[in-house]
Coordinates of C-alpha atoms in Angstrom, one line a residue:
X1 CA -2.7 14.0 -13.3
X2 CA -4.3 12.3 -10.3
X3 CA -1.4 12.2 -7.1
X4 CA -1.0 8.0 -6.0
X5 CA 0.5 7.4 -3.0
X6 CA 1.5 3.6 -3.6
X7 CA 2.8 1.9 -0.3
X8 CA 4.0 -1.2 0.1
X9 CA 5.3 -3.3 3.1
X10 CA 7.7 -6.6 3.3
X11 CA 5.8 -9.2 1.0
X12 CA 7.4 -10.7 -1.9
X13 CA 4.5 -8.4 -4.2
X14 CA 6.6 -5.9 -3.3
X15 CA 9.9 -6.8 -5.0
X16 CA 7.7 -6.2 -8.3
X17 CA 7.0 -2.9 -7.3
X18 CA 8.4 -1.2 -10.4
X19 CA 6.1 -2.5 -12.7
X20 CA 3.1 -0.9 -11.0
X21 CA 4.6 2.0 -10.6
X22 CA 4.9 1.9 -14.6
X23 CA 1.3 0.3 -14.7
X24 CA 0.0 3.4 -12.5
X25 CA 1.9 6.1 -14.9
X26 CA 0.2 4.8 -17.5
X27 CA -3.2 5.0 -16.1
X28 CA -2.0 8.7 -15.8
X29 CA -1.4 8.5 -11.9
X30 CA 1.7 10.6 -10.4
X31 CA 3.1 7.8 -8.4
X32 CA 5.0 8.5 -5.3
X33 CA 6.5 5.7 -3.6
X34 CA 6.6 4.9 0.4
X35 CA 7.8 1.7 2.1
X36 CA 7.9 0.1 5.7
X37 CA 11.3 -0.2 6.9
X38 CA 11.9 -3.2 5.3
X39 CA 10.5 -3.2 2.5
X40 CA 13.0 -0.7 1.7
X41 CA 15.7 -2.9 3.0
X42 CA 14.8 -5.2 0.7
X43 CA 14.5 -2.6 -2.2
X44 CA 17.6 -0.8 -1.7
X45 CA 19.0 -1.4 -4.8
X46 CA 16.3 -0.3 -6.2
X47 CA 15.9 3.0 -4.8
X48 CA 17.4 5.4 -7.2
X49 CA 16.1 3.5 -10.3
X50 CA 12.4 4.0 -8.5
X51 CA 13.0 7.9 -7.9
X52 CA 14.0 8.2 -11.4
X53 CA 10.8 6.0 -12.6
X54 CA 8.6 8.1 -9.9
X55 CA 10.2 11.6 -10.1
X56 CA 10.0 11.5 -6.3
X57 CA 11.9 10.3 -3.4
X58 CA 11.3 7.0 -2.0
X59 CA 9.8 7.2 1.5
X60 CA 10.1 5.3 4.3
X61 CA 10.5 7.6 7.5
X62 CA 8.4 10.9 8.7
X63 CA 10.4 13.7 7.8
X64 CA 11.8 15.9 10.3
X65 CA 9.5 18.8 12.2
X66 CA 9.9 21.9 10.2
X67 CA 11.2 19.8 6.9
X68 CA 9.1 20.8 3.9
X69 CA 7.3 17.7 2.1
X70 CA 9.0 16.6 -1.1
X71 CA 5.7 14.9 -2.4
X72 CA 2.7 16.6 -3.6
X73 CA -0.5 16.1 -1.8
X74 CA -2.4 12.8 -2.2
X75 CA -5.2 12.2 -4.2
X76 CA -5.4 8.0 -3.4
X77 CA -3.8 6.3 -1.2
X78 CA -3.0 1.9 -2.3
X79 CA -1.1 0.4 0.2
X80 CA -0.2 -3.3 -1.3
X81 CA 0.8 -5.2 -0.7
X82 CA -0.2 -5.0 3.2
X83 CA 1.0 -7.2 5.6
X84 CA -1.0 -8.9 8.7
X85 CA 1.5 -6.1 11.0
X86 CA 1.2 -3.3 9.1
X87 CA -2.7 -4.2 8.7
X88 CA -3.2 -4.4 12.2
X89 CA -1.3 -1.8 13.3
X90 CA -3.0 0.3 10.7
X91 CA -6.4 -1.0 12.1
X92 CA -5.5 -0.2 15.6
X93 CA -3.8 3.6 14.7
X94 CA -0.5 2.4 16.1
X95 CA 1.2 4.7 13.8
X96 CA 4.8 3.6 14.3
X97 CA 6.2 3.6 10.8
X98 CA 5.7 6.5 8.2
X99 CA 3.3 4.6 5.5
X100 CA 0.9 3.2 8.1
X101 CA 0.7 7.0 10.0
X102 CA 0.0 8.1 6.8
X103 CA -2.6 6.0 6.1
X104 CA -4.6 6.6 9.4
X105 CA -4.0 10.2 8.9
X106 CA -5.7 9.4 5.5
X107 CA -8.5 7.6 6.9
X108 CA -9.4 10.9 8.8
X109 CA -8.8 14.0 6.1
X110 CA -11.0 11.8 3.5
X111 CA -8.6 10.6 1.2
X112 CA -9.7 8.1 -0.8
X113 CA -7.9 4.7 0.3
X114 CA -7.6 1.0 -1.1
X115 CA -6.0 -1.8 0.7
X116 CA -4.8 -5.2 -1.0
X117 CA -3.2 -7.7 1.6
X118 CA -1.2 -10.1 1.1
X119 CA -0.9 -12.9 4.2
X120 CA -0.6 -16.7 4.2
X121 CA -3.5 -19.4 5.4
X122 CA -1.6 -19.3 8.8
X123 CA -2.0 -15.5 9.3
X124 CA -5.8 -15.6 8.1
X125 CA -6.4 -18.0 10.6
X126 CA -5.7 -15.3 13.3
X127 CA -9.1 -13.5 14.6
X128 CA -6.8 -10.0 14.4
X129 CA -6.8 -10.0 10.4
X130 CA -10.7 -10.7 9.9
X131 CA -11.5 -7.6 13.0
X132 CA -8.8 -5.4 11.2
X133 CA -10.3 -5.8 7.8
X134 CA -13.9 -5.1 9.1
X135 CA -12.8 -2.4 10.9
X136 CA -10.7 -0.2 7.7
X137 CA -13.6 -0.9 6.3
X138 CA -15.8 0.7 8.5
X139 CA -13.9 3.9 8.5
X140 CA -14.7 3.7 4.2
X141 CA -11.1 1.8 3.3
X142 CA -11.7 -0.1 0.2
X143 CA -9.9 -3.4 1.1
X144 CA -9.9 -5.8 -1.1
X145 CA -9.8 -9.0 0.4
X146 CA -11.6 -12.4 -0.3
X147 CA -13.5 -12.6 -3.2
X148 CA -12.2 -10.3 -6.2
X149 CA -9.1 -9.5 -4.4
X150 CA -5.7 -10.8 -2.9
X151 CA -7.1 -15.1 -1.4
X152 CA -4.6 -16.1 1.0
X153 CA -2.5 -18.9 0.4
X154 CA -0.9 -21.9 1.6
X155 CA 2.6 -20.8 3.8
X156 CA 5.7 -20.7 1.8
X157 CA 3.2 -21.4 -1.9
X158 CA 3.4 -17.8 -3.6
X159 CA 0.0 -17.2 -5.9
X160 CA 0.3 -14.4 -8.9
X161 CA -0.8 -11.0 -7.0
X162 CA -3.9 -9.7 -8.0
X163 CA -2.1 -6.2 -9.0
X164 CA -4.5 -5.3 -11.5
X165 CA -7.5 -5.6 -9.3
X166 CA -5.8 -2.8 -6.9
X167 CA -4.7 -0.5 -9.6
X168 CA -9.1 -0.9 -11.1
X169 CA -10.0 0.0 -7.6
X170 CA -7.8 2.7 -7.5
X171 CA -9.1 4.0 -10.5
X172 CA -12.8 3.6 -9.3
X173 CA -12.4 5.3 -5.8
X174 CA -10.5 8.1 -7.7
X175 CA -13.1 8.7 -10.4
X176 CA -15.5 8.7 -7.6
X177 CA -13.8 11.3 -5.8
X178 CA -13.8 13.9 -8.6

């Protein structure tokens, strides 16, 4: 069974969370969960019904120096949905919360990683998403963005999140991989 790392940060995607997880299982990924801050606000009654679906904790701070890891090392990394902060910051290497450290640790020990964001017309508009995409892409991030991924929409319309189209390219970078 192939290790998932599925993050997610504050975008309503996220709230459906469980059902990719369940999606994932069947695929045969081990899913292990991590969220931004507040993302796991927003899922906190949620939390132990997600460790029992996942089999792990739910993560959404470093653990402490010397504290052994409670997940098993990552095989693929899909951090969806991403918002235009965690993106950025991600872009950038400002590693301030656990998922996006993770991530740029990723980018650098060759873990396979795909990206799905998940911003309104407003936030596309900004010249910091299109440089931030290019750039994860340069360092071999899979983000799928555009054209046969998440399309940004109008601000406050919510389109169906193209969850499927992560979890394929999930399974494609994986295969790849082995």
């Amino acid at each position: 069974m192939t290790t998932l790392y599925l993050f997610g940060s504050a975008a309503p995607p996220v709230l459906g969370v469980a059902a990719v997880v369940e999606e994932a299982q069947r695929r045969g990924f081990d899913v292990c969960l991590g969220l931004t801050p507040t993302a796991a606000r927003w899922l906190e009654p949620q939390v132990a019904g997600l460790e029992r679906l996942t089999g792990h904790p739910v993560r959404s701070d470093y653990r402490l120096p010397g504290a052994a890891d409670v997940w098993p090392r990552a095989e693929v990394i899909l951090f969806a949905p991403v918002t235009f902060n965690s993106l950025n910051s991600w872009a950038l290497g400002l590693t301030s919360t656990f998922v996006v450290g993770v991530c740029a640790e990723g980018t650098g020990k060759g873990i396979p990683l795909v990206a799905m964001p998940c911003v309104n017309e407003a936030y596309a508009r900004h010249p910091a998403l299109g440089r931030s995409v290019a750039e994860l892409r340069a360092l071999g991030v899979s983000v799928l963005y555009g054209e046969g991924g998440f399309q940004p929409n109008p601000p406050g319309e919510r389109h169906e999140y193209p969850w499927q189209a992560a979890l394929a390219e999930v399974e494609r970078v994986a295969a790849r991989r082995s």
